[in-house]
PDB file of C-alpha atoms and ligand atoms in Angstrom:
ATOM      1  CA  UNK K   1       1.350 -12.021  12.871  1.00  0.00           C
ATOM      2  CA  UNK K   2       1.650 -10.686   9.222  1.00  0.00           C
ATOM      3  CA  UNK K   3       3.887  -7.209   9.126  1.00  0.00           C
ATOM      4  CA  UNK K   4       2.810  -4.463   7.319  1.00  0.00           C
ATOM      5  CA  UNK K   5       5.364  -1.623   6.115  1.00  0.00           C
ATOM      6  CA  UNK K   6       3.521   1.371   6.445  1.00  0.00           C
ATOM      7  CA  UNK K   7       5.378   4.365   3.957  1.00  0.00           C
ATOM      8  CA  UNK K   8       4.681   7.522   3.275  1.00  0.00           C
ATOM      9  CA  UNK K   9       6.224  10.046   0.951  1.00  0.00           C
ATOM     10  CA  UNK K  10       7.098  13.530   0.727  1.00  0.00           C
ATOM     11  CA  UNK K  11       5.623  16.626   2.401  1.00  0.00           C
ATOM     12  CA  UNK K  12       2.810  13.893   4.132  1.00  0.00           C
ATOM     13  CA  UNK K  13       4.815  15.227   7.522  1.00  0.00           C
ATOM     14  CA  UNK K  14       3.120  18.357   7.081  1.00  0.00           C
ATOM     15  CA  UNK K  15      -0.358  16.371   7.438  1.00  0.00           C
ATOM     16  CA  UNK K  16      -2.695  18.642   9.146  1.00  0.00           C
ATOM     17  CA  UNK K  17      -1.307  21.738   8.326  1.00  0.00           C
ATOM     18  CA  UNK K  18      -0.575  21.921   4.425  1.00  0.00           C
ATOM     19  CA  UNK K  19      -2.975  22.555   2.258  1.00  0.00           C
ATOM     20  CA  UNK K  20      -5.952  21.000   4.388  1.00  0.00           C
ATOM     21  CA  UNK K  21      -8.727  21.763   2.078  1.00  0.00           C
ATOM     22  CA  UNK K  22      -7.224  18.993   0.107  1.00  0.00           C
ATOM     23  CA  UNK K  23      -5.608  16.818   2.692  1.00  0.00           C
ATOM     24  CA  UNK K  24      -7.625  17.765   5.790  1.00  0.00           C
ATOM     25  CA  UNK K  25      -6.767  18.610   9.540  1.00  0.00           C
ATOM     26  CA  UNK K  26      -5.508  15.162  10.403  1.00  0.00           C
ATOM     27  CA  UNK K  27      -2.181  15.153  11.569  1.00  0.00           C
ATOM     28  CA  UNK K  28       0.410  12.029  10.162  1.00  0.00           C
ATOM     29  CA  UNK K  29       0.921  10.917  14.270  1.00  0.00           C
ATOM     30  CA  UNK K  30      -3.156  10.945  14.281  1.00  0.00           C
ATOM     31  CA  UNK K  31      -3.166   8.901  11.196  1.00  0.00           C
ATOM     32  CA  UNK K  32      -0.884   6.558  12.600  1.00  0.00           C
ATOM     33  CA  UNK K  33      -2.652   6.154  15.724  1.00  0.00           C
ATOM     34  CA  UNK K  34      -5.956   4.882  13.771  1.00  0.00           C
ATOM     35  CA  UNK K  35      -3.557   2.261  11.561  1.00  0.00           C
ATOM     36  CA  UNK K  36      -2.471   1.183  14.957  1.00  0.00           C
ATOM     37  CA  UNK K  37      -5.718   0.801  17.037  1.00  0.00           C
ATOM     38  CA  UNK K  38      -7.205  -0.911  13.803  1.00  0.00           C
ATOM     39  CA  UNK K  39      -3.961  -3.181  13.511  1.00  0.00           C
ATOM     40  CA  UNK K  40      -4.652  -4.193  16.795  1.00  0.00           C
ATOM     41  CA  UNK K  41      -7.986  -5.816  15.915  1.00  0.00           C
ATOM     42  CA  UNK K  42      -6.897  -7.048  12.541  1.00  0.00           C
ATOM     43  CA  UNK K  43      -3.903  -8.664  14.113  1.00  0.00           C
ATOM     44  CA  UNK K  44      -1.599  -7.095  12.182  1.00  0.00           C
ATOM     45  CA  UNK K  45       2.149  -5.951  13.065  1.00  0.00           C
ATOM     46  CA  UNK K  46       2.954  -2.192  11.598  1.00  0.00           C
ATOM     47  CA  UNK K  47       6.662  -0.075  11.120  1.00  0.00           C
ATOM     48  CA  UNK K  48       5.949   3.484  10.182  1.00  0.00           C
ATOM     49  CA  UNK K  49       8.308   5.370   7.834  1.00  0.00           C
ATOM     50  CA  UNK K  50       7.906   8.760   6.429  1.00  0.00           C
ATOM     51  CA  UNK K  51      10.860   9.912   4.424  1.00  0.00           C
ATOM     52  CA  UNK K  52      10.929  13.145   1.851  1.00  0.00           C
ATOM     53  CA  UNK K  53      13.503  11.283   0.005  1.00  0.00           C
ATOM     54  CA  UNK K  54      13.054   9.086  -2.764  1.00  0.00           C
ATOM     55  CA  UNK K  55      16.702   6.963  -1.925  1.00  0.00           C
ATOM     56  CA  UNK K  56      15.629   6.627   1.607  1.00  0.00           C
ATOM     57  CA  UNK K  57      11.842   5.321   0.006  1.00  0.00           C
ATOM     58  CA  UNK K  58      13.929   2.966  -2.261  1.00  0.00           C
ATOM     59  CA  UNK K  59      15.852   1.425   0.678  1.00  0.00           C
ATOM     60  CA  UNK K  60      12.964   0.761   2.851  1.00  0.00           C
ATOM     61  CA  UNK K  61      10.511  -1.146   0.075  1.00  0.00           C
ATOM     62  CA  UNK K  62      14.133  -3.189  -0.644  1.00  0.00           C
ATOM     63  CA  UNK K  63      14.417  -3.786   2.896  1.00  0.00           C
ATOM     64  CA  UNK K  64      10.926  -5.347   2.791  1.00  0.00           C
ATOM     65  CA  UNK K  65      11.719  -8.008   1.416  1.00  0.00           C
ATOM     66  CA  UNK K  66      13.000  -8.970   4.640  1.00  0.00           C
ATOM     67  CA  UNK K  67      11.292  -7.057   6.895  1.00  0.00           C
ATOM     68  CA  UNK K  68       7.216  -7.158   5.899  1.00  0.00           C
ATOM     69  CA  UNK K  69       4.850  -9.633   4.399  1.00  0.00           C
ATOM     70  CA  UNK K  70       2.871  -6.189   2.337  1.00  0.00           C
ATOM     71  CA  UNK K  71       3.510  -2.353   1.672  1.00  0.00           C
ATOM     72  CA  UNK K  72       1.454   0.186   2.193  1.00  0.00           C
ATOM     73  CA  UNK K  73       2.646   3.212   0.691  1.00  0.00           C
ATOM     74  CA  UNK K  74       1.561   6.606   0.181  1.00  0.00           C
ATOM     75  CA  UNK K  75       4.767   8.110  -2.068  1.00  0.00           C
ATOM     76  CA  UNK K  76       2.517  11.498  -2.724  1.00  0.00           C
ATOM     77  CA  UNK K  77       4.439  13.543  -5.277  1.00  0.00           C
ATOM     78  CA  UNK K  78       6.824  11.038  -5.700  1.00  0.00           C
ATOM     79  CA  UNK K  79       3.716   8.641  -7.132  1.00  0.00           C
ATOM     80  CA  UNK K  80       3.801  11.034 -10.314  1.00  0.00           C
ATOM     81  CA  UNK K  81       7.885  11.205 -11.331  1.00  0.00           C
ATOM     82  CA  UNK K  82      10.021   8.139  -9.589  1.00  0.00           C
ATOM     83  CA  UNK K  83      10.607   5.200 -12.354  1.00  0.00           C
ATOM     84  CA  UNK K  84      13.131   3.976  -9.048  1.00  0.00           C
ATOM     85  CA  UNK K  85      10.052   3.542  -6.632  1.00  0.00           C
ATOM     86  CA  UNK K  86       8.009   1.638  -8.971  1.00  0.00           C
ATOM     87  CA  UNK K  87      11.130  -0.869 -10.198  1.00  0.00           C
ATOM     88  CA  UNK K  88      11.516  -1.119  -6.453  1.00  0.00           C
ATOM     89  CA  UNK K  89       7.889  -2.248  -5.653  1.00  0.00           C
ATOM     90  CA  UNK K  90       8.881  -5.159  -8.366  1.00  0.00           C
ATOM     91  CA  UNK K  91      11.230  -6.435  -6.433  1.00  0.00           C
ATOM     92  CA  UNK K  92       8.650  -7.039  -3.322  1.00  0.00           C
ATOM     93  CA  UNK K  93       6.505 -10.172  -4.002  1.00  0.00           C
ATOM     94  CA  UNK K  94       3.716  -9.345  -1.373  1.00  0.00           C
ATOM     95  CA  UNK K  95       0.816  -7.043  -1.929  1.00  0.00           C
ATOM     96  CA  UNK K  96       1.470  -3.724  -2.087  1.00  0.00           C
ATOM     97  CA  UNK K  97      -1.747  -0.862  -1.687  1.00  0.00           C
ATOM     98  CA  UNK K  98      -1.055   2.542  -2.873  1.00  0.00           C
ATOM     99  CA  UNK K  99      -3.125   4.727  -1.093  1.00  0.00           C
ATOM    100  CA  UNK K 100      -3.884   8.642  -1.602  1.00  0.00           C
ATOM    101  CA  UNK K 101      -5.802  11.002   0.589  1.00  0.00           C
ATOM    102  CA  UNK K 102      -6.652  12.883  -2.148  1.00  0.00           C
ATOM    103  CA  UNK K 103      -8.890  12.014  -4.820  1.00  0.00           C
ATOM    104  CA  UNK K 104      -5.899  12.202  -7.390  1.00  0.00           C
ATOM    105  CA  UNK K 105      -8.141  11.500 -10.475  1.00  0.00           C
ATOM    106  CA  UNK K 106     -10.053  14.618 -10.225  1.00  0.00           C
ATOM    107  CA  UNK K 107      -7.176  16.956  -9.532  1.00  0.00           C
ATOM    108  CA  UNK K 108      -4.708  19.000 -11.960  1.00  0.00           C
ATOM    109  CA  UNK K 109      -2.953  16.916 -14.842  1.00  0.00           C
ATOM    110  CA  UNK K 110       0.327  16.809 -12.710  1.00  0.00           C
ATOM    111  CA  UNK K 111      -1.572  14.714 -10.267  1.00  0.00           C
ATOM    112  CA  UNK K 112      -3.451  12.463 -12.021  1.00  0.00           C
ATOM    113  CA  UNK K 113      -0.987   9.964 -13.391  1.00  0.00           C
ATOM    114  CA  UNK K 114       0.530   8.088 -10.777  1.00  0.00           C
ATOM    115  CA  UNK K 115       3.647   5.511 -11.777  1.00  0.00           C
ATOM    116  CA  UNK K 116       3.274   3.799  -8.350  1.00  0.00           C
ATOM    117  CA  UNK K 117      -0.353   2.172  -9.701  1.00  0.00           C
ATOM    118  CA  UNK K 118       0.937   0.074 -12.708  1.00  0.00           C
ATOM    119  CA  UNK K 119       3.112  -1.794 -10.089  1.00  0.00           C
ATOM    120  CA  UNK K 120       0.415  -2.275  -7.180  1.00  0.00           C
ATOM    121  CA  UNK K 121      -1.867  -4.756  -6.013  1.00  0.00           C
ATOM    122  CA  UNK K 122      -4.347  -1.908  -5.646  1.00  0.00           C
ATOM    123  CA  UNK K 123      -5.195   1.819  -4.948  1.00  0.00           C
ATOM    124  CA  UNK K 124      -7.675   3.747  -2.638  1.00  0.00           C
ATOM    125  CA  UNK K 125      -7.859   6.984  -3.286  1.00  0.00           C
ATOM    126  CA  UNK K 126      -9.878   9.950  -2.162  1.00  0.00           C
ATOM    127  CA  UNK K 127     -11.239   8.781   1.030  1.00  0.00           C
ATOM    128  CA  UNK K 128      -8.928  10.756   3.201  1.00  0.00           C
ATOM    129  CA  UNK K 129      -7.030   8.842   5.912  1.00  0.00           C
ATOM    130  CA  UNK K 130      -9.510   6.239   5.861  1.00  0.00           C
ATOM    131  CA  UNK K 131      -7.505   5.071   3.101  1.00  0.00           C
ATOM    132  CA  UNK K 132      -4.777   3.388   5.097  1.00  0.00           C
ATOM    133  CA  UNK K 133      -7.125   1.602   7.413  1.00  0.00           C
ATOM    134  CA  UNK K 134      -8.885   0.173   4.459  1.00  0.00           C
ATOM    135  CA  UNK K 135      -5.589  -1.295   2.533  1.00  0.00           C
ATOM    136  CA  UNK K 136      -4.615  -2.763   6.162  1.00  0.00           C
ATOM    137  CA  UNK K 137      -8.199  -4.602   5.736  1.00  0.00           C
ATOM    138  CA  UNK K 138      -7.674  -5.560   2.513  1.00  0.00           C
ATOM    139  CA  UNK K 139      -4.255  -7.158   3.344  1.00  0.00           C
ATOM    140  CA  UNK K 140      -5.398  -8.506   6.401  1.00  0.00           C
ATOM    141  CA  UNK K 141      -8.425 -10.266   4.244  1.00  0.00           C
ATOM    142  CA  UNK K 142      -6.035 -11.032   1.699  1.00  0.00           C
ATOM    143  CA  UNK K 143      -3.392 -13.063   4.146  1.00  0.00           C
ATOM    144  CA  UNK K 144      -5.177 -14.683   6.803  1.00  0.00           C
ATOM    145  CA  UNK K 145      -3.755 -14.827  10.493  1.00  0.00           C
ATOM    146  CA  UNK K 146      -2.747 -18.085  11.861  1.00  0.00           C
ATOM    147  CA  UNK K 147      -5.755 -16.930  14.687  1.00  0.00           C
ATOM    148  CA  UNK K 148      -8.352 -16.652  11.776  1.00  0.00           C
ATOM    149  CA  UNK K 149     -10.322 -20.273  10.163  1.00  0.00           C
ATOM    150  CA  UNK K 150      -7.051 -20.813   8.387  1.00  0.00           C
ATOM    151  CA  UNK K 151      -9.102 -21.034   4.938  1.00  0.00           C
ATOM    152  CA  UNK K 152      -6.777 -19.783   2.304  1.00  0.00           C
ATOM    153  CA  UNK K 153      -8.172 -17.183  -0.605  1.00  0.00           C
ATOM    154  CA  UNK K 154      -8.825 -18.827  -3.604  1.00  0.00           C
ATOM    155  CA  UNK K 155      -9.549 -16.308  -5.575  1.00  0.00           C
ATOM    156  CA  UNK K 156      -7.447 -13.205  -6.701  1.00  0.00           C
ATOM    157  CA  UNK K 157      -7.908 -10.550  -4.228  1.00  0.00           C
ATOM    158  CA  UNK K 158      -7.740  -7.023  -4.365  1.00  0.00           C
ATOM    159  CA  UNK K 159      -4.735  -7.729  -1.939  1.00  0.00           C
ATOM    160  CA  UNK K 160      -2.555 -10.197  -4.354  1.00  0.00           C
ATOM    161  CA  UNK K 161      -1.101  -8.862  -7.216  1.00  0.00           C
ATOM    162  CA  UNK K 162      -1.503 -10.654 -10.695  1.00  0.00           C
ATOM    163  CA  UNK K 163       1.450 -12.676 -12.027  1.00  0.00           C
TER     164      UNK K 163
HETATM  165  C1  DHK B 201      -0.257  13.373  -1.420  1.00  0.00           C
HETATM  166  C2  DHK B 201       0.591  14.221  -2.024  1.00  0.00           C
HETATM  167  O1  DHK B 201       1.570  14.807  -1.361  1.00  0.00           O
HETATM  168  C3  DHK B 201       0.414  14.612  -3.421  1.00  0.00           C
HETATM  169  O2  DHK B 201       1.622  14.911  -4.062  1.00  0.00           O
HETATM  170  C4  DHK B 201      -0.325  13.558  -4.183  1.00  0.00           C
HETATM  171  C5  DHK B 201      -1.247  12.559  -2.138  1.00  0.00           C
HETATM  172  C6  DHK B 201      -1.578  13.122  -3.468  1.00  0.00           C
HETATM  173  C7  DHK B 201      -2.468  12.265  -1.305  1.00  0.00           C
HETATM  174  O3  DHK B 201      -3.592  12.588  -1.694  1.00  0.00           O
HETATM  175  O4  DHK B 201      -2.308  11.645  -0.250  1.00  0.00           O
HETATM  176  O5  DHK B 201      -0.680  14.027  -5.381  1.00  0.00           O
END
């Protein structure tokens, strides 16, 4: 069963409460919930972290490397300043998906330009928590199960990251 880091960054604890006409009503332990149920189908194997620290974020994508087969990471405002988060994705050869509940491209200039996306496989952004179950897809798609045909991808996948 592949394992999936799931990360999120900063402030996302206060899902559901701040600012919701951006980030809606949905709480972080209801997000988690939906990765879950949808793991559960796509035969997936999930660890949560949410940390408001950018060292403790650093550990856990180095830890990775032992510990999950892809990464997906919401780092929020951390997406937009940390140089140590994205050499730290470099280090992790899976796929990593950046994912945003926001839609970060139409919001103020110190939201728009996000570090995190020159070093991942892909980004999703502006669906709202959607988001997460999508990149969980993609991976899935991306690294079959030992359960699925067993055909390999051939192709590069929104998933894989180029060399
Ligand atoms: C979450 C945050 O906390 C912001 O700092 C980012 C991201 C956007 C989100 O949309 O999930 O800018």
């Amino acid at each position: 069963m592949k394992r999936v880091m799931i990360l999120n960054g900063p402030n996302l604890n206060m899902l559901g409460i701040r600012e919701p006409h951006i980030y809606g009503t949905t709480t972080l332990a209801e997000v988690n919930a939906g990765c879950e149920e949808a793991a559960a189908k796509l035969g997936l194997k999930l660890a949560f972290h949410q940390s408001n620290h950018e060292g403790v974020l650093v550990d856990l994508i180095q830890s990775a490397r032992q510990d999950a087969d892809a990464i997906v990471i919401n780092p929020a405002g951390l997406s937009f300043t940390s140089v140590s988060i994205m050499d730290a994705i470099k280090t992790f050869e899976g796929p990593v998906l950046e994912v945003h509940i926001s839609n970060i491209h139409a919001r103020d200039e110190y939201h728009r330009h996000s570090k995190i996306s020159f070093v991942a496989s892909g980004v999703i952004c502006g669906l709202g928590p959607s988001g997460y179950l999508l990149a969980m897809r993609s991976v899935a798609e991306a690294m079959p199960t030992a359960a699925s045909s067993g055909a390999q991808p051939t192709t590069l996948h929104s998933g894989q990251r180029a060399a």
